[in-house]
Amino acid sequence: MTTTDFSPDTLNTIGVLGAGTMGHGIAQVFAQSGLTVHLVDNQPAQLDTALKAVDRSLGKFVEKGKLTSEQHSDTLSRLHIHTDIDVLAGCDLVVEAITENEAVKIDLFRKLDALCPAKTLFASNTSAISLTRMAAATSRPDRFMGMHFMNPVPLMQLVELIRALQTSDATFNAIKSLSERLGKTPIEVRDAPGFVSNRILMPMINEAIFTLYEGVAEAEAIDSVMTLGMNHPMGPLKLADLIGLDTCLFIMKVLYDGFKDPKYRPCPLLTQMVDAGYTGRKSGRGFYQYD
Ligand SMILES: NC(=O)c1ccc[n+]([C@@H]2O[C@H](COP(=O)([O-])OP(=O)(O)OC[C@H]3O[C@@H](n4cnc5c(N)ncnc54)[C@H](O)[C@@H]3O)[C@@H](O)[C@H]2O)c1
């Protein structure tokens, strides 16, 4: 295969693996851009929830006059759900968005590597795990990179594009063009713990949790200081609930293990909340209560 085979025009059928908080949003933006999408999750209930969430999100765009009803239904018709990963063998690009756990992701990429033809590009939406290590677990490390979407995916402009050490220029350029086709703004970064986004964001969230843990202020007060005083659109504790406290804890552990610096130690309250199953919005309880 030559580098010209990586033209973004050849990336027409997209697999999205994992239909949780991020996966359904990623599937939506690809389908909205006219691409055929196969969304795969091993939990059927997650797929049902994902389809409803996409339908709701598209409906809001229609209400705001940003999409027509026809575009709404066309987008849904391009989005297919599956519990079996075999369908991904026919995809030009697979974007992985499963739970933030390195061993589980690597295991899945090995399976995908055996399943997909050599031309298929792989991307991971990981928040912090080394792309270089994940790429090395496949037989196509040059065709592997990070495609880090932000939450909520249909609304957020940024896609942080992370080059593994092995990522080829052809792969990078194809994914960059594809990101632009989605209407996103791709920003190039290199592989390092937490990349740029979470190396800066997560220690701030962790510090907000320490502030709550030490009784300096209540959750609402901490968030209000950051929204009213720093013009952040959302306070750090509310944002942690949106991201998922399990994901936040995992990212702090990646930073701590990666840099061996105590400034990245996760707050004990964060660990306890995750141990209790209070993972934020997705579980109905985090620093706030949700319906
Ligand atoms: N939540 C955020 O704000 C955010 C932002 C950017 C990146 N990320 C990253 O995106 C990824 C997904 O995070 P999320 O918040 O959507 O997680 P989530 O827990 O909401 O969803 C994960 C999904 O993966 C599915 N899954 C797990 N193992 C699977 C397997 N072996 N095969 C098929 N499906 C499987 C689960 O059933 C679940 O639906 C993580 O790597 C996370 O770090 C999250």
mmCIF file of C-alpha atoms and ligand atoms in Angstrom:
data_model
loop_
_atom_site.group_PDB
_atom_site.id
_atom_site.type_symbol
_atom_site.label_atom_id
_atom_site.label_comp_id
_atom_site.label_asym_id
_atom_site.label_seq_id
_atom_site.Cartn_x
_atom_site.Cartn_y
_atom_site.Cartn_z
ATOM 1 C CA MET A 1 0.000 0.000 0.000
ATOM 2 C CA THR A 2 1.261 3.491 -0.852
ATOM 3 C CA THR A 3 0.690 6.616 1.156
ATOM 4 C CA THR A 4 -1.853 7.848 -1.425
ATOM 5 C CA ASP A 5 -4.171 5.019 -0.366
ATOM 6 C CA PHE A 6 -4.783 6.982 2.846
ATOM 7 C CA SER A 7 -6.730 9.753 1.136
ATOM 8 C CA PRO A 8 -9.548 10.877 3.469
ATOM 9 C CA ASP A 9 -11.975 10.238 0.605
ATOM 10 C CA THR A 10 -11.345 6.530 1.104
ATOM 11 C CA LEU A 11 -12.466 6.732 4.749
ATOM 12 C CA ASN A 12 -16.192 6.307 4.153
ATOM 13 C CA THR A 13 -17.256 3.511 6.468
ATOM 14 C CA ILE A 14 -16.439 4.149 10.090
ATOM 15 C CA GLY A 15 -16.568 1.730 13.018
ATOM 16 C CA VAL A 16 -17.059 3.128 16.513
ATOM 17 C CA LEU A 17 -16.359 0.680 19.308
ATOM 18 C CA GLY A 18 -18.054 1.540 22.615
ATOM 19 C CA ALA A 19 -21.455 3.270 22.758
ATOM 20 C CA GLY A 20 -21.134 5.059 26.108
ATOM 21 C CA THR A 21 -20.825 8.755 26.937
ATOM 22 C CA MET A 22 -18.346 9.379 24.106
ATOM 23 C CA GLY A 23 -19.024 6.612 21.604
ATOM 24 C CA HIS A 24 -22.567 7.661 20.743
ATOM 25 C CA GLY A 25 -21.491 11.282 20.218
ATOM 26 C CA ILE A 26 -18.595 10.194 17.995
ATOM 27 C CA ALA A 27 -20.926 7.963 15.974
ATOM 28 C CA GLN A 28 -23.358 10.876 15.629
ATOM 29 C CA VAL A 29 -20.824 13.357 14.216
ATOM 30 C CA PHE A 30 -19.548 10.849 11.661
ATOM 31 C CA ALA A 31 -23.113 9.989 10.565
ATOM 32 C CA GLN A 32 -24.053 13.695 10.461
ATOM 33 C CA SER A 33 -21.160 14.230 8.034
ATOM 34 C CA GLY A 34 -22.556 11.709 5.567
ATOM 35 C CA LEU A 35 -20.445 8.699 6.566
ATOM 36 C CA THR A 36 -21.762 5.201 7.181
ATOM 37 C CA VAL A 37 -21.237 4.277 10.831
ATOM 38 C CA HIS A 38 -21.255 0.932 12.609
ATOM 39 C CA LEU A 39 -21.528 1.460 16.367
ATOM 40 C CA VAL A 40 -20.578 -1.616 18.406
ATOM 41 C CA ASP A 41 -20.977 -2.294 22.132
ATOM 42 C CA ASN A 42 -21.081 -5.562 24.036
ATOM 43 C CA GLN A 43 -23.993 -4.260 26.161
ATOM 44 C CA PRO A 44 -27.264 -4.148 24.155
ATOM 45 C CA ALA A 45 -28.795 -1.717 26.663
ATOM 46 C CA GLN A 46 -25.973 0.749 25.984
ATOM 47 C CA LEU A 47 -26.748 0.637 22.268
ATOM 48 C CA ASP A 48 -30.433 1.393 22.890
ATOM 49 C CA THR A 49 -29.521 4.294 25.156
ATOM 50 C CA ALA A 50 -27.002 5.518 22.577
ATOM 51 C CA LEU A 51 -29.553 5.573 19.744
ATOM 52 C CA LYS A 52 -32.028 7.476 21.924
ATOM 53 C CA ALA A 53 -29.343 9.984 22.903
ATOM 54 C CA VAL A 54 -28.361 10.546 19.242
ATOM 55 C CA ASP A 55 -32.020 10.975 18.258
ATOM 56 C CA ARG A 56 -32.510 13.496 21.091
ATOM 57 C CA SER A 57 -29.378 15.434 20.189
ATOM 58 C CA LEU A 58 -30.328 15.617 16.487
ATOM 59 C CA GLY A 59 -33.831 16.712 17.515
ATOM 60 C CA LYS A 60 -32.328 19.641 19.443
ATOM 61 C CA PHE A 61 -30.356 20.685 16.339
ATOM 62 C CA VAL A 62 -33.635 20.612 14.359
ATOM 63 C CA GLU A 63 -35.392 22.735 17.038
ATOM 64 C CA LYS A 64 -32.591 25.297 16.803
ATOM 65 C CA GLY A 65 -32.845 25.356 13.002
ATOM 66 C CA LYS A 66 -29.342 23.925 12.550
ATOM 67 C CA LEU A 67 -30.575 20.719 10.868
ATOM 68 C CA THR A 68 -33.653 19.870 8.792
ATOM 69 C CA SER A 69 -35.959 16.988 9.738
ATOM 70 C CA GLU A 70 -34.716 15.218 6.616
ATOM 71 C CA GLN A 71 -31.077 15.547 7.738
ATOM 72 C CA HIS A 72 -32.160 14.201 11.143
ATOM 73 C CA SER A 73 -33.676 11.046 9.621
ATOM 74 C CA ASP A 74 -30.873 10.655 7.045
ATOM 75 C CA THR A 75 -28.295 10.773 9.834
ATOM 76 C CA LEU A 76 -30.130 8.077 11.791
ATOM 77 C CA SER A 77 -30.385 5.910 8.655
ATOM 78 C CA ARG A 78 -26.573 5.950 8.312
ATOM 79 C CA LEU A 79 -26.037 4.806 11.916
ATOM 80 C CA HIS A 80 -26.146 1.042 12.508
ATOM 81 C CA ILE A 81 -25.831 -0.669 15.904
ATOM 82 C CA HIS A 82 -24.314 -4.084 16.635
ATOM 83 C CA THR A 83 -23.180 -6.215 19.558
ATOM 84 C CA ASP A 84 -20.784 -8.281 17.422
ATOM 85 C CA ILE A 85 -17.408 -6.728 16.488
ATOM 86 C CA ASP A 86 -17.160 -8.792 13.277
ATOM 87 C CA VAL A 87 -18.948 -5.995 11.382
ATOM 88 C CA LEU A 88 -15.843 -3.829 11.912
ATOM 89 C CA ALA A 89 -13.941 -5.969 9.378
ATOM 90 C CA GLY A 90 -15.640 -3.914 6.658
ATOM 91 C CA CYS A 91 -14.674 -0.489 8.045
ATOM 92 C CA ASP A 92 -12.004 1.912 6.699
ATOM 93 C CA LEU A 93 -11.397 3.391 10.148
ATOM 94 C CA VAL A 94 -12.233 2.069 13.615
ATOM 95 C CA VAL A 95 -12.422 4.597 16.457
ATOM 96 C CA GLU A 96 -12.266 2.879 19.830
ATOM 97 C CA ALA A 97 -14.176 4.513 22.726
ATOM 98 C CA ILE A 98 -14.523 1.734 25.298
ATOM 99 C CA THR A 99 -13.831 1.986 29.015
ATOM 100 C CA GLU A 100 -10.553 3.685 29.970
ATOM 101 C CA ASN A 101 -8.563 0.558 30.860
ATOM 102 C CA GLU A 102 -5.283 -0.170 29.113
ATOM 103 C CA ALA A 103 -5.367 -3.985 29.379
ATOM 104 C CA VAL A 104 -8.936 -4.154 28.048
ATOM 105 C CA LYS A 105 -8.178 -1.744 25.194
ATOM 106 C CA ILE A 106 -5.028 -3.638 24.172
ATOM 107 C CA ASP A 107 -6.881 -6.947 24.245
ATOM 108 C CA LEU A 108 -9.566 -5.476 21.991
ATOM 109 C CA PHE A 109 -7.045 -3.938 19.569
ATOM 110 C CA ARG A 110 -5.363 -7.347 19.214
ATOM 111 C CA LYS A 111 -8.750 -8.852 18.283
ATOM 112 C CA LEU A 112 -9.454 -5.998 15.856
ATOM 113 C CA ASP A 113 -6.009 -6.370 14.322
ATOM 114 C CA ALA A 114 -6.748 -10.015 13.512
ATOM 115 C CA LEU A 115 -10.200 -9.124 12.191
ATOM 116 C CA CYS A 116 -9.598 -6.047 10.010
ATOM 117 C CA PRO A 117 -7.711 -5.860 6.701
ATOM 118 C CA ALA A 118 -4.294 -4.177 6.764
ATOM 119 C CA LYS A 119 -5.663 -0.981 5.190
ATOM 120 C CA THR A 120 -8.017 -0.258 8.117
ATOM 121 C CA LEU A 121 -6.834 2.649 10.241
ATOM 122 C CA PHE A 122 -7.203 2.440 14.031
ATOM 123 C CA ALA A 123 -7.796 5.397 16.335
ATOM 124 C CA SER A 124 -8.369 5.502 20.068
ATOM 125 C CA ASN A 125 -10.387 8.127 21.924
ATOM 126 C CA THR A 126 -8.413 7.402 25.097
ATOM 127 C CA SER A 127 -8.101 10.321 27.508
ATOM 128 C CA ALA A 128 -4.597 9.500 28.673
ATOM 129 C CA ILE A 129 -3.314 5.994 27.832
ATOM 130 C CA SER A 130 -0.121 5.720 25.770
ATOM 131 C CA LEU A 131 -0.955 5.501 22.061
ATOM 132 C CA THR A 132 2.586 4.259 21.443
ATOM 133 C CA ARG A 133 1.986 1.174 23.649
ATOM 134 C CA MET A 134 -1.413 0.473 22.111
ATOM 135 C CA ALA A 135 -0.040 0.866 18.567
ATOM 136 C CA ALA A 136 2.795 -1.552 19.411
ATOM 137 C CA ALA A 137 0.236 -4.238 20.289
ATOM 138 C CA THR A 138 -0.964 -4.285 16.663
ATOM 139 C CA SER A 139 0.669 -5.274 13.378
ATOM 140 C CA ARG A 140 -0.091 -1.770 11.966
ATOM 141 C CA PRO A 141 1.544 0.669 14.411
ATOM 142 C CA ASP A 142 2.037 3.228 11.600
ATOM 143 C CA ARG A 143 -1.734 3.235 11.024
ATOM 144 C CA PHE A 144 -2.649 3.934 14.630
ATOM 145 C CA MET A 145 -3.130 7.234 16.473
ATOM 146 C CA GLY A 146 -5.193 9.094 19.045
ATOM 147 C CA MET A 147 -8.379 10.877 18.042
ATOM 148 C CA HIS A 148 -9.447 12.514 21.298
ATOM 149 C CA PHE A 149 -12.917 14.040 21.032
ATOM 150 C CA MET A 150 -14.302 16.276 23.753
ATOM 151 C CA ASN A 151 -17.566 15.779 25.639
ATOM 152 C CA PRO A 152 -20.288 16.459 24.444
ATOM 153 C CA VAL A 153 -18.907 15.482 21.042
ATOM 154 C CA PRO A 154 -21.575 17.064 18.781
ATOM 155 C CA LEU A 155 -21.047 20.472 20.433
ATOM 156 C CA MET A 156 -17.317 20.665 21.125
ATOM 157 C CA GLN A 157 -14.992 22.093 18.496
ATOM 158 C CA LEU A 158 -11.711 20.419 19.444
ATOM 159 C CA VAL A 159 -10.321 17.047 18.415
ATOM 160 C CA GLU A 160 -6.905 16.499 19.985
ATOM 161 C CA LEU A 161 -4.942 14.400 17.463
ATOM 162 C CA ILE A 162 -2.202 12.421 19.160
ATOM 163 C CA ARG A 163 0.691 10.971 17.224
ATOM 164 C CA ALA A 164 2.044 7.705 18.583
ATOM 165 C CA LEU A 165 5.790 7.429 18.049
ATOM 166 C CA GLN A 166 5.044 5.066 15.150
ATOM 167 C CA THR A 167 2.178 7.025 13.465
ATOM 168 C CA SER A 168 2.966 7.715 9.787
ATOM 169 C CA ASP A 169 2.447 11.159 8.238
ATOM 170 C CA ALA A 170 -0.033 9.606 5.800
ATOM 171 C CA THR A 171 -2.191 8.283 8.647
ATOM 172 C CA PHE A 172 -1.978 11.556 10.547
ATOM 173 C CA ASN A 173 -2.914 13.640 7.498
ATOM 174 C CA ALA A 174 -5.862 11.401 6.599
ATOM 175 C CA ILE A 175 -7.296 11.630 10.130
ATOM 176 C CA LYS A 176 -6.653 15.370 10.241
ATOM 177 C CA SER A 177 -8.598 15.892 6.981
ATOM 178 C CA LEU A 178 -11.374 13.635 8.231
ATOM 179 C CA SER A 179 -11.630 15.676 11.461
ATOM 180 C CA GLU A 180 -11.987 18.834 9.367
ATOM 181 C CA ARG A 181 -14.697 17.117 7.318
ATOM 182 C CA LEU A 182 -16.588 16.630 10.614
ATOM 183 C CA GLY A 183 -16.449 20.398 11.117
ATOM 184 C CA LYS A 184 -14.007 20.016 14.009
ATOM 185 C CA THR A 185 -10.729 21.798 14.657
ATOM 186 C CA PRO A 186 -7.922 19.236 14.989
ATOM 187 C CA ILE A 187 -4.900 20.140 17.117
ATOM 188 C CA GLU A 188 -1.729 18.048 16.828
ATOM 189 C CA VAL A 189 0.035 16.867 19.988
ATOM 190 C CA ARG A 190 2.579 14.179 20.764
ATOM 191 C CA ASP A 191 2.067 11.119 22.906
ATOM 192 C CA ALA A 192 2.734 11.876 26.599
ATOM 193 C CA PRO A 193 0.706 11.048 29.741
ATOM 194 C CA GLY A 194 -2.603 12.969 29.562
ATOM 195 C CA PHE A 195 -1.495 14.571 26.244
ATOM 196 C CA VAL A 196 -2.183 18.334 26.575
ATOM 197 C CA SER A 197 -5.890 18.455 27.469
ATOM 198 C CA ASN A 198 -5.943 16.126 30.451
ATOM 199 C CA ARG A 199 -2.479 17.017 31.707
ATOM 200 C CA ILE A 200 -3.884 20.482 32.391
ATOM 201 C CA LEU A 201 -7.592 19.793 33.041
ATOM 202 C CA MET A 202 -7.412 16.750 35.337
ATOM 203 C CA PRO A 203 -5.051 18.179 37.992
ATOM 204 C CA MET A 204 -7.430 21.160 38.219
ATOM 205 C CA ILE A 205 -10.421 18.836 38.748
ATOM 206 C CA ASN A 206 -8.420 16.766 41.255
ATOM 207 C CA GLU A 207 -7.506 19.943 43.164
ATOM 208 C CA ALA A 208 -11.189 20.960 43.249
ATOM 209 C CA ILE A 209 -11.953 17.533 44.792
ATOM 210 C CA PHE A 210 -9.179 18.056 47.376
ATOM 211 C CA THR A 211 -10.747 21.430 48.203
ATOM 212 C CA LEU A 212 -14.083 19.696 48.855
ATOM 213 C CA TYR A 213 -12.369 16.822 50.738
ATOM 214 C CA GLU A 214 -10.588 19.246 53.063
ATOM 215 C CA GLY A 215 -13.867 21.082 53.773
ATOM 216 C CA VAL A 216 -12.671 24.387 52.348
ATOM 217 C CA ALA A 217 -16.067 24.899 50.643
ATOM 218 C CA GLU A 218 -19.201 23.038 49.491
ATOM 219 C CA ALA A 219 -19.378 21.623 45.954
ATOM 220 C CA GLU A 220 -21.699 24.382 44.674
ATOM 221 C CA ALA A 221 -19.405 27.061 46.125
ATOM 222 C CA ILE A 222 -16.282 25.549 44.525
ATOM 223 C CA ASP A 223 -18.007 25.377 41.149
ATOM 224 C CA SER A 224 -19.389 28.934 41.501
ATOM 225 C CA VAL A 225 -15.916 30.332 42.205
ATOM 226 C CA MET A 226 -14.705 28.853 38.928
ATOM 227 C CA THR A 227 -17.750 29.794 36.818
ATOM 228 C CA LEU A 228 -18.297 33.312 38.184
ATOM 229 C CA GLY A 229 -14.680 34.144 38.964
ATOM 230 C CA MET A 230 -12.775 32.461 36.134
ATOM 231 C CA ASN A 231 -15.504 32.487 33.477
ATOM 232 C CA HIS A 232 -15.367 28.708 33.128
ATOM 233 C CA PRO A 233 -18.628 27.573 31.465
ATOM 234 C CA MET A 234 -18.952 24.744 34.000
ATOM 235 C CA GLY A 235 -17.440 24.235 37.471
ATOM 236 C CA PRO A 236 -14.781 21.507 37.875
ATOM 237 C CA LEU A 237 -16.933 19.222 40.050
ATOM 238 C CA LYS A 238 -19.890 19.378 37.667
ATOM 239 C CA LEU A 239 -17.467 18.751 34.819
ATOM 240 C CA ALA A 240 -16.018 15.744 36.676
ATOM 241 C CA ASP A 241 -19.568 14.338 36.965
ATOM 242 C CA LEU A 242 -20.061 14.878 33.227
ATOM 243 C CA ILE A 243 -16.784 13.189 32.300
ATOM 244 C CA GLY A 244 -17.344 10.289 34.747
ATOM 245 C CA LEU A 245 -15.467 9.998 38.041
ATOM 246 C CA ASP A 246 -14.087 6.576 37.082
ATOM 247 C CA THR A 247 -12.542 8.130 33.968
ATOM 248 C CA CYS A 248 -11.157 11.048 36.028
ATOM 249 C CA LEU A 249 -9.574 8.626 38.519
ATOM 250 C CA PHE A 250 -8.083 6.537 35.769
ATOM 251 C CA ILE A 251 -6.539 9.596 34.110
ATOM 252 C CA MET A 252 -5.024 10.783 37.419
ATOM 253 C CA LYS A 253 -3.470 7.323 37.862
ATOM 254 C CA VAL A 254 -2.008 7.494 34.345
ATOM 255 C CA LEU A 255 -0.473 10.911 35.128
ATOM 256 C CA TYR A 256 0.837 9.682 38.514
ATOM 257 C CA ASP A 257 2.330 6.491 37.073
ATOM 258 C CA GLY A 258 3.631 8.246 33.959
ATOM 259 C CA PHE A 259 5.446 11.147 35.633
ATOM 260 C CA LYS A 260 6.180 9.539 39.037
ATOM 261 C CA ASP A 261 5.442 12.938 40.544
ATOM 262 C CA PRO A 262 3.319 13.167 43.762
ATOM 263 C CA LYS A 263 1.615 16.298 42.490
ATOM 264 C CA TYR A 264 -0.552 13.975 40.388
ATOM 265 C CA ARG A 265 -1.762 11.752 43.291
ATOM 266 C CA PRO A 266 -5.540 11.187 43.032
ATOM 267 C CA CYS A 267 -7.579 12.709 45.865
ATOM 268 C CA PRO A 268 -8.738 9.956 48.294
ATOM 269 C CA LEU A 269 -12.311 11.274 47.975
ATOM 270 C CA LEU A 270 -12.217 10.627 44.214
ATOM 271 C CA THR A 271 -11.111 7.027 44.841
ATOM 272 C CA GLN A 272 -13.853 6.563 47.453
ATOM 273 C CA MET A 273 -16.574 7.952 45.197
ATOM 274 C CA VAL A 274 -15.597 5.518 42.456
ATOM 275 C CA ASP A 275 -15.428 2.625 44.965
ATOM 276 C CA ALA A 276 -18.987 3.503 46.020
ATOM 277 C CA GLY A 277 -20.206 3.461 42.405
ATOM 278 C CA TYR A 278 -20.860 7.232 42.442
ATOM 279 C CA THR A 279 -19.391 7.780 38.998
ATOM 280 C CA GLY A 280 -21.280 10.982 38.119
ATOM 281 C CA ARG A 281 -24.105 11.651 35.684
ATOM 282 C CA LYS A 282 -24.028 8.199 34.123
ATOM 283 C CA SER A 283 -24.791 6.525 37.492
ATOM 284 C CA GLY A 284 -27.189 9.232 38.691
ATOM 285 C CA ARG A 285 -24.863 10.324 41.494
ATOM 286 C CA GLY A 286 -21.508 12.029 41.702
ATOM 287 C CA PHE A 287 -20.791 15.339 43.387
ATOM 288 C CA TYR A 288 -24.401 16.150 42.426
ATOM 289 C CA GLN A 289 -27.587 14.044 42.086
ATOM 290 C CA TYR A 290 -29.128 13.360 38.653
ATOM 291 C CA ASP A 291 -32.485 11.953 37.543
HETATM 292 N N1 LIG B 1 -16.283 10.835 29.326
HETATM 293 C C1 LIG B 1 -15.591 11.826 28.815
HETATM 294 O O1 LIG B 1 -15.848 13.013 29.035
HETATM 295 C C2 LIG B 1 -14.417 11.501 27.891
HETATM 296 C C3 LIG B 1 -13.858 12.544 27.147
HETATM 297 C C4 LIG B 1 -12.853 12.232 26.233
HETATM 298 C C5 LIG B 1 -12.400 10.914 26.119
HETATM 299 N N2 LIG B 1 -12.973 9.935 26.893
HETATM 300 C C6 LIG B 1 -12.490 8.560 26.703
HETATM 301 O O2 LIG B 1 -13.438 7.884 25.871
HETATM 302 C C7 LIG B 1 -13.437 6.485 26.212
HETATM 303 C C8 LIG B 1 -14.856 6.077 26.567
HETATM 304 O O3 LIG B 1 -15.249 6.812 27.698
HETATM 305 P P1 LIG B 1 -16.789 6.967 28.071
HETATM 306 O O4 LIG B 1 -16.863 8.087 29.046
HETATM 307 O O5 LIG B 1 -17.622 7.003 26.847
HETATM 308 O O6 LIG B 1 -17.024 5.581 28.849
HETATM 309 P P2 LIG B 1 -18.412 4.873 29.200
HETATM 310 O O7 LIG B 1 -18.167 4.078 30.424
HETATM 311 O O8 LIG B 1 -19.546 5.858 29.190
HETATM 312 O O9 LIG B 1 -18.654 3.895 27.948
HETATM 313 C C9 LIG B 1 -17.795 2.826 27.638
HETATM 314 C C10 LIG B 1 -18.577 1.847 26.768
HETATM 315 O O10 LIG B 1 -17.684 0.824 26.326
HETATM 316 C C11 LIG B 1 -18.396 -0.404 26.335
HETATM 317 N N3 LIG B 1 -17.426 -1.494 26.386
HETATM 318 C C12 LIG B 1 -16.559 -1.807 27.387
HETATM 319 N N4 LIG B 1 -15.799 -2.876 27.041
HETATM 320 C C13 LIG B 1 -16.203 -3.241 25.782
HETATM 321 C C14 LIG B 1 -15.809 -4.271 24.882
HETATM 322 N N5 LIG B 1 -14.839 -5.138 25.209
HETATM 323 N N6 LIG B 1 -16.435 -4.357 23.689
HETATM 324 C C15 LIG B 1 -17.418 -3.492 23.352
HETATM 325 N N7 LIG B 1 -17.833 -2.484 24.177
HETATM 326 C C16 LIG B 1 -17.237 -2.371 25.369
HETATM 327 C C17 LIG B 1 -19.288 -0.310 27.572
HETATM 328 O O11 LIG B 1 -20.386 -1.217 27.506
HETATM 329 C C18 LIG B 1 -19.726 1.152 27.509
HETATM 330 O O12 LIG B 1 -20.922 1.315 26.758
HETATM 331 C C19 LIG B 1 -12.433 6.314 27.352
HETATM 332 O O13 LIG B 1 -11.205 5.934 26.808
HETATM 333 C C20 LIG B 1 -12.378 7.710 27.949
HETATM 334 O O14 LIG B 1 -11.162 7.959 28.603
HETATM 335 C C21 LIG B 1 -13.979 10.190 27.773
#
